[in-house]
Every structure is written in C-alpha cells, then in structure tokens.
Amino acid sequence: MAKVVFRFHAELNDFLPPSQRQVSFTHVFKERCSIKDMIEALGVPHTEVDCIWVNAEAVDFSYIVQDGERIDVHPISTATNIIPVVSLRPPLPSILHFVLDVHLGKLASSLRLLGFDTLYRNDYDDEELAEISASQQRVLFTRDKGLLMRSRVTYGYYVRATNPEQQIIEVLRRFDLFGKILPFQRCIRCNGLLEPVSKESILNQLPHQTRLEIDEFHRCGECSQIYWRGSHYERMQQFIEGVLNAQESA
C-alpha cells in the first residue's frame, strides 16, 4: 500500500471532513493515480485548485502520485503569493461570462442586474451546464461540487453562501468584479441587452399611470421586456448601493 501526506490550504478545507481540515494527513492508495483524480477523490473539485506542490516542487494535474510524497494544495487566495507556479488551466478570459445551475436563480438575477453576462435556466441538466461552460468559456457557478468535478469544466466556482444577498457579494469579491459593475445593461429575465425605446412605440403595452408619469423606457433586444424607472427601479438602486457599500466595508 502506498501512502502520501496531504495538506489543503485556506478555503479548500471547506470540502474536507473535520478531521482533515487545516492539518496534514496521510492518504493511502493502491493504484496508479493522477494528482487531479486523487484530489477529487478526497472531495475537492479541480476548479477550486490553483497550485499544487509535491515535495516543494510545483506540478500540474497530470502528475502521477508516488509513494511517500508530501503534497500541498492551494486555492487562488494563497497560490498568488507563491512562485514559481505551474499553470493548471488557461488564464481566465479578460471579460468574464457566467453560467449558473438551477439552484442559483436569484444570484443569476443579481449578476444580470449588475451588468454581467449570465446564462441561467431552471431546466439545465449537469451535462448541458458543463458543455456550455467549456464551449463558451463561461465560469460555472454551482453548489454541487460533483458538477465541478466533470472533466469538461475548466472554469468553475463552488458558491459557499446559501443566502442570495451574501452570494452576490461572495462572487464579486472572489472574481474582483466590483470595478466592472455596469447596472441596468441587461434584462433580468433573459440576459438580453437593453436598448432605449420611444414611448410612442410601446404606449399600448404600458399601464395607464405609467403612460402619464414616465417618459424614458428601455426594451430587451431578446425578449422585448420593457423597463422604466418606477418603484421597482428604486428597489434595484438600493440593492446596487448595498453591494457597493459591501465593497467598501470588505
């Protein structure tokens, strides 16, 4: 029986049983195994890993684990302070696009409200999500770690928070998105881009009071949903201000 000593760092411990968190522990194995497969067998999705050191030397996911080695596994929060680093995946695209699983509908709406290209449907299955993430280079957000372990998924993130208001702050911090917020650019319902539309062209679609009080409108180029600055706009503005305040208090 072969043995190695693992140590997972920082937030990677979220995926481990309590007895293995924040400590070095021995892992026993029988068969030849890549380090990627071994890390995932211990419960940590490869998308969460940013740097792997074996006996103080950086390796990539294809490395074959040998008996007696010491393995340190780092997330992005600690790996950025370590050099040299062997790249485990291509760099993230300069402009980020997202796809979310069925359980993150409110987070999807929040991301769209803030201007981020976010695909979401409540009937995507896991295979579709993995394929969309891979083919369109979208970061996959999920609370299903098994989904992140699919080999097709290159960019992914396990959302820790369960409260939607905490989730949006979490992902904005993790991907440094506060400076890229451009609210009211996308349709919350379908993710389409909004464009100005004349009041005259949509009069028959407006509530009576809205016709009297509002003159500026936008319409989704995909689903034709109409937006204007009513009471819902004030609530959205308050939400955006809360998000920006969270950045300042971080």
Short mmCIF file of C-alpha atoms in Angstrom, two decimals, residues 2-9 12-13 16 20 22-29 33-40 42 44 49 51-61 63-74 82 88:
data_model
loop_
_atom_site.label_atom_id
_atom_site.label_comp_id
_atom_site.label_asym_id
_atom_site.label_seq_id
_atom_site.Cartn_x
_atom_site.Cartn_y
_atom_site.Cartn_z
CA ALA A 2 1.35 3.43 -0.95
CA LYS A 3 1.00 6.50 1.23
CA VAL A 4 1.25 10.25 0.75
CA VAL A 5 0.82 13.19 3.09
CA PHE A 6 -1.68 15.88 2.02
CA ARG A 7 -2.20 19.42 3.27
CA PHE A 8 -5.01 21.51 1.84
CA HIS A 9 -4.84 25.25 2.40
CA LEU A 12 -10.11 24.23 0.16
CA ASN A 13 -10.70 22.91 3.67
CA LEU A 16 -12.88 18.14 3.68
CA GLN A 20 -8.66 16.61 7.75
CA GLN A 22 -6.16 22.67 8.50
CA VAL A 23 -3.84 19.73 9.20
CA SER A 24 -1.52 17.38 7.34
CA PHE A 25 -2.99 13.91 6.94
CA THR A 26 -1.99 10.58 5.42
CA HIS A 27 -3.80 9.19 2.39
CA VAL A 28 -3.42 5.54 1.43
CA PHE A 29 -3.85 4.37 -2.18
CA CYS A 33 -3.36 7.74 -10.00
CA SER A 34 -3.05 11.29 -11.30
CA ILE A 35 -2.91 14.01 -8.70
CA LYS A 36 -6.09 15.56 -10.12
CA ASP A 37 -8.05 12.35 -9.62
CA MET A 38 -6.66 11.89 -6.13
CA ILE A 39 -7.53 15.43 -5.06
CA GLU A 40 -11.09 15.00 -6.34
CA LEU A 42 -10.76 13.45 -1.41
CA VAL A 44 -12.03 18.88 -3.61
CA VAL A 49 -7.35 24.36 -7.03
CA CYS A 51 -1.46 25.49 -7.31
CA ILE A 52 -0.09 22.04 -6.35
CA TRP A 53 3.28 21.38 -4.78
CA VAL A 54 4.78 17.91 -4.46
CA ASN A 55 7.87 17.73 -2.27
CA ALA A 56 8.23 21.52 -2.65
CA GLU A 57 8.05 21.43 -6.47
CA ALA A 58 5.07 22.70 -8.49
CA VAL A 59 3.24 20.15 -10.68
CA ASP A 60 0.22 20.12 -12.96
CA PHE A 61 -2.92 17.98 -12.84
CA TYR A 63 1.30 14.42 -12.38
CA ILE A 64 1.31 10.75 -11.23
CA VAL A 65 1.48 10.46 -7.46
CA GLN A 66 4.30 8.39 -5.95
CA ASP A 67 4.62 6.64 -2.61
CA GLY A 68 5.98 8.75 0.24
CA GLU A 69 5.37 12.19 -1.28
CA ARG A 70 4.19 15.30 0.54
CA ILE A 71 1.51 17.23 -1.32
CA ASP A 72 0.36 20.81 -0.65
CA VAL A 73 -2.76 22.01 -2.47
CA HIS A 74 -3.58 25.73 -2.67
CA ILE A 82 3.75 31.53 -4.27
CA LEU A 88 -3.20 24.22 -14.02
#
